[in-house]
Structures are given as structure tokens and as C-alpha cells.
Amino acid sequence: MYSETVEIRGHFIDSLLLPKILDDILQNGAEFVVEELRVGKRRADPSYARVRLTSKDAAALDKLLKRIRQHGATLVHEQDCELAKAEQDGVFPDGFYSTTNQQTFVRLNGKWMAVERPEMDCGIRVLPDKAGAACVPFTDLRAGDLFVVGHHGVKIEPLERPSKEDVFSFMSSVVSTEKPKGTVARDIARSFRDMRYRGRKILAVAGPAVVHTGAAPQFVKLIESGYINLLFAGNALAAHDIEYALFGTSLGVYLDRGIPAEHGHENHMRAINTIRKCGGIRQAVEQGVLKKGIMHACVRHGVPFLLAGSIRDDGPLPDVITDVIEAQQRMRSMLSEVGIALMVATTLHSVAVGNLLPATVKTICVDINPAVVTKLADRGSFQALGIVTDVEPFLRELCQELNV
């Protein structure tokens, strides 16, 4: 028989992490004995548990330890993490530790050290003098860099469960159309005010349905009132927003009347051509060609935007970054002060940006399709609050709650 003893600290009772760990132990054919359990007396008090695991197979025990580490369990007698050098650019050493989006620590020279820039699907690069560690994607690793391999000497600090008064306590429930939208919008508005008061940024990730559904005026209000500080989108959002600003249509349909314009299908191409002729979105605003809309508001109010391209784009607009690696790196560099991410009506961009965010960033995903919200959570952004609704009424209600 092979045994190890692990410790779990924090708020693992109300977050149900302890039963999840114990269930993992049994499901993987091992046995456990809870040697010590101290439960916090008040909600703010952390709890502590020491659990002894026993397995007939050493490899199975090692695999089990790797699983429960993701829930915050650490060995009582932990060792320093193991390091190995990358042998070539863009290739991690065999057995590298693949990261999550949760706060991670590595043990170096007998001390635990926080890993900088938590991000899922990366490796942990350690400085040559072992004075620091950070998450690094494939594209940024170089031959000779030191990386953590295996799972020993690594621990996760699970995200604490929000209080009942926090709208993000909803994240623990299944995605449903039955959530009270008015209450959720009110609580999100409160979170937006709190974030602005603390000087953190609010990121919006938006798809073209924001324009199609007639929600662009509400989106502009959020930009003008300082409740959107950064915008990530694709070519389509900008192209259709500019089409609406120049021709009053979105995909050839008049949004104020709901009827197609004659030859309206050409309008989005004519809009793209107009911006290309100006040299870009900012130039079109400065030249007085683009006078309203989401992109106009971003330029006028100094809100940075990043448009990432895809293979299906028309045009694209001159501002679109068509190299996806460059777009991803630019996004990553702009996220440092983001406290809330509002993802509206876009699947691929939501998942892409969700992959870059640490779990501490409150994430709200609004979409009429429940599968989008589920997909975002399934890809690792478990902290996402999913709201299944049409974008326009949600943004209208959010603006009302914010008095903008």
C-alpha cells in the first residue's frame, strides 16, 4: 500500500471542495482517513483538513494527487517543484505543468511563490535565479527557458465562493433562462460601479448581434459614461456598426423600420470600403466621415479597441489584426487592469478572451443561446456568470440601472 497525507485550507466547506476531493479519492480507487478537521466558526473564517490517502498502486496515487491539487490540496511534506529546460523555441519540456486560470504557487528553495499572470493552457517559466515565476504560452517560450515539470511543488488557491449578496454567487447554478434578469442587471450595475470606484477596467467583448438587435445606442451610452473601458471584437461588429452609422442599416435591413433597403446587401461592403479609403476607423472619425456609433464613441472617448480577424471576414477593415497570434498577444498585453469582462453575443471571441483571463476577473456572458454560456464554462472559464437573454433588453436594463 502507498500513502500520502494532504492538507486543504480555506473556505472548502461552503464551496463544496472537500466533498469533491473525497469523492475524487473514492472514484479513483483509493481510500481516505480524515485525520483532522477544523471548520471555521464564522463565514469569513477559513477551515482546515488533513486527509491521509491510501492506494494499492503508486502511479494511481500520483495521478490522484495531481487531480486533487486542482482543488487546493497540497502534500503535508511538500518538496520543491522540478524544473527542466526547453530544448527548442515554442516547445515545452516533456511532462510540463499545464496551468489553469486560478492563482497558482510554486515551491522554490523551500518557499512558496505566487505565479504571475495566471492563465490557462500555459507553462510555468521560472527565472534562472529562481526569484520569480510566470505563466507563458507556447508562442513566448524560448530554448533554454526553465519550466516546471510534474505536479510536485505546485499548489492552487481555489477561488472563494462569492457571498449570497454577490451576483456572481449565481455562477454555481446551471445555465438557465429562468434567472431573474432585473435582479441580475441591478447587481451587475452595482459591480460596475464598484469596479469604477476601485479604478479597475471593464472589458466588453462583443459580437455583431449588438448592432443587429438594435442595442448599439445602449452600448454607446456605456462607453460615453465610462462603464466600458476596453473593447475586444471582430471585423463584423465594427463593419456592421459603421454600416449602421453611415446607411442606417445592419446587413441591409433598416433597424428603425425592420425592412430591407434596396440593394442593402451591398451596404456593409460600401461601409468597409469607405473606412479603407479614409485609412482606418480613427482617421474616418477625425475626417468627419464617421459621426456616430460604437466605434466612433471608442475613438471620441479614448477607449482602446482591438479587432481580431477571422477567415470569414469581409474586407477586412484596416484596423483588423489578421494574424491571430499577434491579436492574442496584443489582447494579453491589454488585460492587466481588467476587473470585469462583459461578453455579449459572441461565441468564439468570448471563449478566446476567456482563455486569457485569470479566474479572479468577474466574467459575465450574455447570449440568447444557452450553448454559448455553457461552452465558455466548459472551456475552463468556470467563473463566468451566464445570462440567457436577448442582448438589447439586457443592455437597456443595465443602462437604466446605471442611470445612463
C-alpha positions as a printed Julia matrix, in Angstrom:
404×3 Matrix{Float64}:
   0.0    0.0     0.0
   1.15   3.55   -0.78
   0.13   6.56    1.3
   0.39  10.34    1.28
  -1.12  13.0     3.55
  -2.59  16.19    2.14
  -3.82  19.45    3.64
  -6.7   21.62    2.46
  -7.11  25.17    3.73
  -9.63  27.91    3.1
 -13.37  28.04    2.51
 -13.76  24.47    1.31
 -16.97  23.78    3.25
 -19.32  26.29    1.61
 -17.6   25.89   -1.76
 -18.11  22.08   -1.52
 -14.46  21.46   -2.38
 -13.91  18.96    0.44
 -16.68  16.55   -0.67
 -15.41  16.94   -4.24
 -11.9   15.93   -3.13
 -13.18  12.98   -1.08
 -15.34  11.83   -3.99
 -12.33  12.06   -6.33
 -10.37   9.83   -3.93
 -13.06   7.13   -3.9
 -13.74   7.36   -7.64
 -10.06   6.69   -8.31
  -9.98   3.52   -6.22
  -8.16   4.96   -3.21
  -9.24   5.22    0.42
  -9.03   8.1     2.86
  -9.0    8.9     6.55
  -9.77  12.45    7.71
  -7.14  12.84   10.42
  -8.06  16.4    11.37
 -10.91  18.75   10.51
 -11.31  22.29   11.83
 -14.32  24.19   10.49
 -14.36  27.99   10.6
 -16.96  29.23   13.08
 -17.91  32.32   11.08
 -18.4   32.72    7.32
 -15.16  34.65    6.97
 -13.13  32.07    8.94
 -11.07  29.59    6.9
 -11.3   25.85    7.59
  -8.57  23.2     7.69
  -8.49  19.5     6.9
  -5.7   16.91    6.91
  -6.52  13.78    4.92
  -4.49  10.58    4.58
  -4.8    8.81    1.22
  -4.02   5.15    0.65
  -3.78   3.34   -2.68
  -2.56  -0.08   -3.83
  -0.78   1.49   -6.81
   1.93   4.18   -6.66
   1.16   5.51  -10.15
  -2.56   5.72   -9.36
  -1.79   7.6    -6.15
   0.4   10.06   -8.05
  -2.36  10.59  -10.62
  -4.89  11.14   -7.83
  -2.65  13.72   -6.15
  -2.41  15.58   -9.45
  -6.23  15.7    -9.67
  -6.93  16.92   -6.16
  -4.2   19.56   -6.34
  -6.54  21.38   -8.76
  -8.95  21.74   -5.81
  -6.31  23.2    -3.5
  -4.97  20.06   -1.76
  -1.22  20.09   -1.02
   1.09  17.48    0.42
   1.94  17.93    4.09
   5.56  17.19    3.31
   5.84  19.04    0.02
   9.03  19.23   -2.0
  10.37  21.91   -4.33
   8.98  21.85   -7.85
  11.01  20.08  -10.51
  12.46  22.17  -13.32
  13.58  21.31  -16.86
  14.93  23.36  -19.75
  13.05  23.85  -23.01
  15.13  22.37  -25.79
  13.67  24.42  -28.62
  11.6   27.56  -29.18
   7.85  27.02  -28.83
   8.1   23.53  -27.29
   7.69  22.83  -23.57
   9.83  20.15  -21.89
   8.17  16.72  -21.61
   5.88  16.48  -18.6
   5.48  20.25  -18.26
   2.88  21.51  -15.8
  -0.16  22.72  -17.77
  -1.74  25.67  -15.98
  -5.3   26.61  -15.01
  -6.67  30.15  -14.72
  -6.56  30.01  -10.91
  -3.95  31.58   -8.66
  -1.02  29.16   -8.61
   2.03  28.88   -6.38
   5.3   27.04   -6.89
   7.73  25.93   -4.2
  11.3   27.08   -4.83
  14.15  26.89   -2.33
  11.68  25.78    0.34
   9.35  28.78   -0.1
   6.02  29.16   -1.89
   6.0   31.82   -4.59
   2.96  33.2    -6.49
   3.0   32.58  -10.23
   2.48  35.83  -12.16
  -0.21  36.34  -14.81
  -2.4   33.26  -14.13
  -3.69  31.94  -17.47
  -4.99  28.55  -18.53
  -3.2   26.31  -21.03
   0.29  27.71  -20.44
   3.52  26.5   -18.82
   5.2   27.99  -15.73
   8.53  29.61  -16.57
  10.95  30.13  -13.66
  13.66  32.78  -13.75
  17.24  31.44  -13.84
  17.89  32.8   -10.33
  14.55  31.27   -9.17
  13.39  34.7    -8.0
  10.16  34.64   -9.97
   7.76  32.52  -12.0
   5.09  33.34  -14.58
   2.63  31.66  -16.94
   3.92  31.61  -20.52
   2.1   30.49  -23.69
   3.7   28.37  -26.42
   4.44  31.42  -28.54
   6.58  33.15  -25.9
   8.82  30.29  -24.76
  12.43  30.09  -25.87
  15.02  27.34  -25.86
  16.9   27.32  -22.57
  13.98  28.68  -20.51
  13.34  26.81  -17.24
   9.87  25.29  -16.82
   8.06  23.46  -14.04
   7.52  19.77  -14.85
   5.33  17.3   -12.97
   2.94  18.45  -10.27
   5.03  18.28   -7.12
   5.81  21.66   -5.58
   2.76  23.25   -7.21
  -0.43  24.3    -5.44
  -3.64  26.03   -6.45
  -5.56  28.57   -4.42
  -9.19  27.93   -5.4
 -11.42  30.92   -5.98
 -13.56  31.68   -2.95
 -17.3   31.33   -3.28
 -18.94  34.79   -3.56
 -21.26  35.92   -0.79
 -25.01  35.48   -1.2
 -25.28  39.21   -1.83
 -22.9   38.99   -4.79
 -24.47  38.41   -8.19
 -21.57  36.12   -9.01
 -22.84  33.6    -6.48
 -25.17  32.66   -9.36
 -22.21  31.15  -11.15
 -22.59  27.96   -9.15
 -26.01  27.3   -10.65
 -26.75  25.7   -14.0
 -27.28  27.91  -17.03
 -30.96  28.75  -17.13
 -33.36  31.14  -18.8
 -35.23  31.36  -15.51
 -32.82  33.63  -13.69
 -34.42  36.95  -12.65
 -32.93  39.31  -15.24
 -33.94  42.51  -13.42
 -32.19  41.48  -10.23
 -29.12  40.3   -12.12
 -28.9   43.57  -14.09
 -29.19  45.54  -10.84
 -26.4   43.53   -9.22
 -24.18  43.79  -12.29
 -24.7   47.56  -12.28
 -23.55  47.58   -8.65
 -20.46  45.58   -9.61
 -19.74  48.03  -12.46
 -19.91  50.99  -10.06
 -17.69  49.21   -7.57
 -15.15  48.4   -10.28
 -15.07  52.01  -11.49
 -14.71  53.26   -7.9
 -11.7   50.96   -7.4
 -10.09  52.14  -10.65
 -10.32  48.75  -12.37
 -11.24  48.42  -16.04
 -14.4   46.95  -17.53
 -13.76  44.97  -20.71
 -16.5   44.38  -23.27
 -16.22  41.52  -25.75
 -18.96  42.0   -28.32
 -20.37  40.4   -31.44
 -22.31  41.93  -34.36
 -25.67  40.96  -32.8
 -25.21  44.01  -30.57
 -25.88  46.04  -33.73
 -28.42  43.67  -35.36
 -30.64  43.68  -32.26
 -30.65  47.47  -32.01
 -28.52  47.55  -28.85
 -25.81  49.83  -30.28
 -27.27  53.01  -28.65
 -27.13  51.35  -25.21
 -23.59  50.15  -25.89
 -22.59  53.7   -26.84
 -24.09  55.02  -23.59
 -21.92  52.61  -21.59
 -18.82  53.83  -23.43
 -19.72  57.51  -23.04
 -20.4   57.12  -19.31
 -17.12  55.34  -18.63
 -18.59  51.89  -17.98
 -16.74  50.28  -20.88
 -13.01  50.94  -20.81
 -11.76  48.39  -23.34
 -13.38  46.69  -26.34
 -12.42  43.39  -27.98
 -14.35  42.36  -31.08
 -14.02  41.07  -34.6
 -14.35  42.66  -38.01
 -18.12  42.06  -38.06
 -19.07  44.19  -35.06
 -17.14  47.17  -36.39
 -18.28  46.7   -40.0
 -21.97  46.45  -39.1
 -21.73  49.3   -36.6
 -20.18  51.5   -39.26
 -22.77  50.35  -41.83
 -25.49  51.41  -39.39
 -23.78  54.75  -38.77
 -23.37  55.5   -42.49
 -26.51  53.96  -44.02
 -28.92  53.26  -41.14
 -28.89  49.53  -41.94
 -27.35  46.39  -40.48
 -26.8   43.65  -43.04
 -29.02  45.69  -45.38
 -32.0   46.0   -43.03
 -33.18  49.37  -41.7
 -33.03  48.93  -37.91
 -35.62  51.63  -37.21
 -38.2   50.1   -39.6
 -37.18  46.47  -39.79
 -37.42  46.38  -43.58
 -34.67  45.65  -46.11
 -33.14  48.56  -48.02
 -32.96  48.4   -51.8
 -29.59  46.86  -52.65
 -28.99  46.97  -48.9
 -26.88  43.81  -49.03
 -24.13  45.99  -50.53
 -24.09  48.44  -47.63
 -21.66  46.63  -45.37
 -19.17  46.36  -48.24
 -19.59  50.05  -49.05
 -19.06  50.84  -45.35
 -15.83  48.84  -45.27
 -14.66  50.5   -48.48
 -15.35  53.96  -47.01
 -13.19  53.25  -43.97
 -10.44  51.73  -46.09
 -10.45  54.9   -48.21
 -10.01  57.0   -45.04
  -7.13  54.81  -43.86
  -8.82  53.44  -40.75
 -11.55  53.99  -38.16
  -9.75  56.71  -36.24
  -8.96  58.58  -39.45
 -12.61  58.31  -40.53
 -13.7   59.91  -37.25
 -11.07  62.64  -37.48
 -12.06  63.37  -41.09
 -15.71  63.72  -40.09
 -16.8   60.74  -42.18
 -17.82  58.53  -39.24
 -20.0   60.6   -36.92
 -21.76  58.14  -34.62
 -21.88  54.56  -33.41
 -19.83  52.24  -31.21
 -16.51  52.67  -32.97
 -17.0   56.46  -33.15
 -17.63  56.52  -29.38
 -14.47  54.48  -28.73
 -12.34  56.96  -30.69
 -14.01  60.05  -29.21
 -13.74  58.81  -25.6
 -10.28  57.27  -25.83
 -11.49  53.7   -25.27
  -8.89  51.29  -26.72
 -10.28  48.62  -29.04
  -8.83  45.53  -30.61
 -10.4   43.91  -33.67
  -9.22  40.33  -34.27
  -9.78  38.88  -37.71
 -11.07  35.52  -38.93
 -11.05  33.65  -42.22
 -14.66  34.63  -43.0
 -14.19  38.39  -42.69
 -15.3   40.74  -45.45
 -12.68  43.37  -46.18
 -11.45  43.41  -43.55
 -11.37  46.89  -42.06
  -7.81  48.32  -41.93
  -7.83  48.16  -38.11
  -8.37  44.4   -38.01
  -5.38  42.32  -36.89
  -5.41  39.32  -39.23
  -2.52  37.48  -37.55
  -4.31  35.58  -34.75
  -1.13  35.08  -32.73
  -0.41  38.79  -32.81
  -4.04  39.54  -31.9
  -3.84  37.14  -28.94
  -0.58  38.67  -27.71
  -1.97  42.19  -28.03
  -5.09  41.17  -26.09
  -2.97  39.62  -23.36
  -0.94  42.82  -23.01
  -4.12  44.9   -22.51
  -5.71  42.85  -19.71
  -3.62  43.77  -16.68
  -6.12  46.16  -15.03
  -9.34  44.44  -16.08
 -11.68  43.58  -13.19
 -14.86  42.65  -15.09
 -15.33  41.17  -18.57
 -18.76  41.59  -20.17
 -19.14  39.18  -23.1
 -22.17  39.81  -25.27
 -23.43  37.84  -28.27
 -20.19  36.29  -29.49
 -19.09  32.69  -29.1
 -15.57  32.43  -30.43
 -14.33  35.76  -29.13
 -15.83  35.01  -25.7
 -14.05  31.67  -25.47
 -10.8   33.15  -26.83
 -10.76  36.01  -24.33
 -11.99  33.74  -21.51
  -8.9   31.61  -22.05
  -6.7   34.64  -21.37
  -8.4   35.8   -18.18
  -7.41  34.78  -14.64
 -10.26  33.31  -12.57
 -10.28  36.45  -10.42
 -11.75  38.52  -13.27
 -15.54  38.53  -12.89
 -16.92  37.35  -16.19
 -20.47  37.88  -17.47
 -21.6   36.12  -20.63
 -24.88  37.33  -22.2
 -26.29  35.4   -25.12
 -29.67  34.25  -26.42
 -28.16  30.78  -26.97
 -27.6   28.79  -23.72
 -24.94  26.72  -25.51
 -22.63  29.75  -25.73
 -22.65  30.25  -21.98
 -22.18  26.53  -21.37
 -19.34  26.33  -23.88
 -17.49  29.18  -22.19
 -17.69  27.42  -18.82
 -16.74  24.07  -20.35
 -13.59  25.61  -21.84
 -12.36  26.45  -18.35
 -13.91  29.86  -17.58
 -15.88  28.34  -14.71
 -16.19  31.72  -13.02
 -18.48  33.01  -15.78
 -21.97  34.18  -14.86
 -24.25  33.09  -17.7
 -27.33  35.12  -18.65
 -29.53  33.69  -21.38
 -31.4   36.58  -22.95
 -31.55  38.88  -25.94
 -28.76  41.47  -25.83
 -30.88  44.6   -26.41
 -33.25  44.32  -23.43
 -30.36  43.3   -21.17
 -28.21  46.32  -22.11
 -31.26  48.62  -21.92
 -31.97  47.42  -18.39
 -28.31  47.69  -17.4
 -28.22  51.31  -18.66
 -31.36  52.09  -16.65
 -29.81  50.64  -13.5
 -26.68  52.72  -14.1
 -28.76  55.84  -14.85
 -27.02  56.45  -18.18
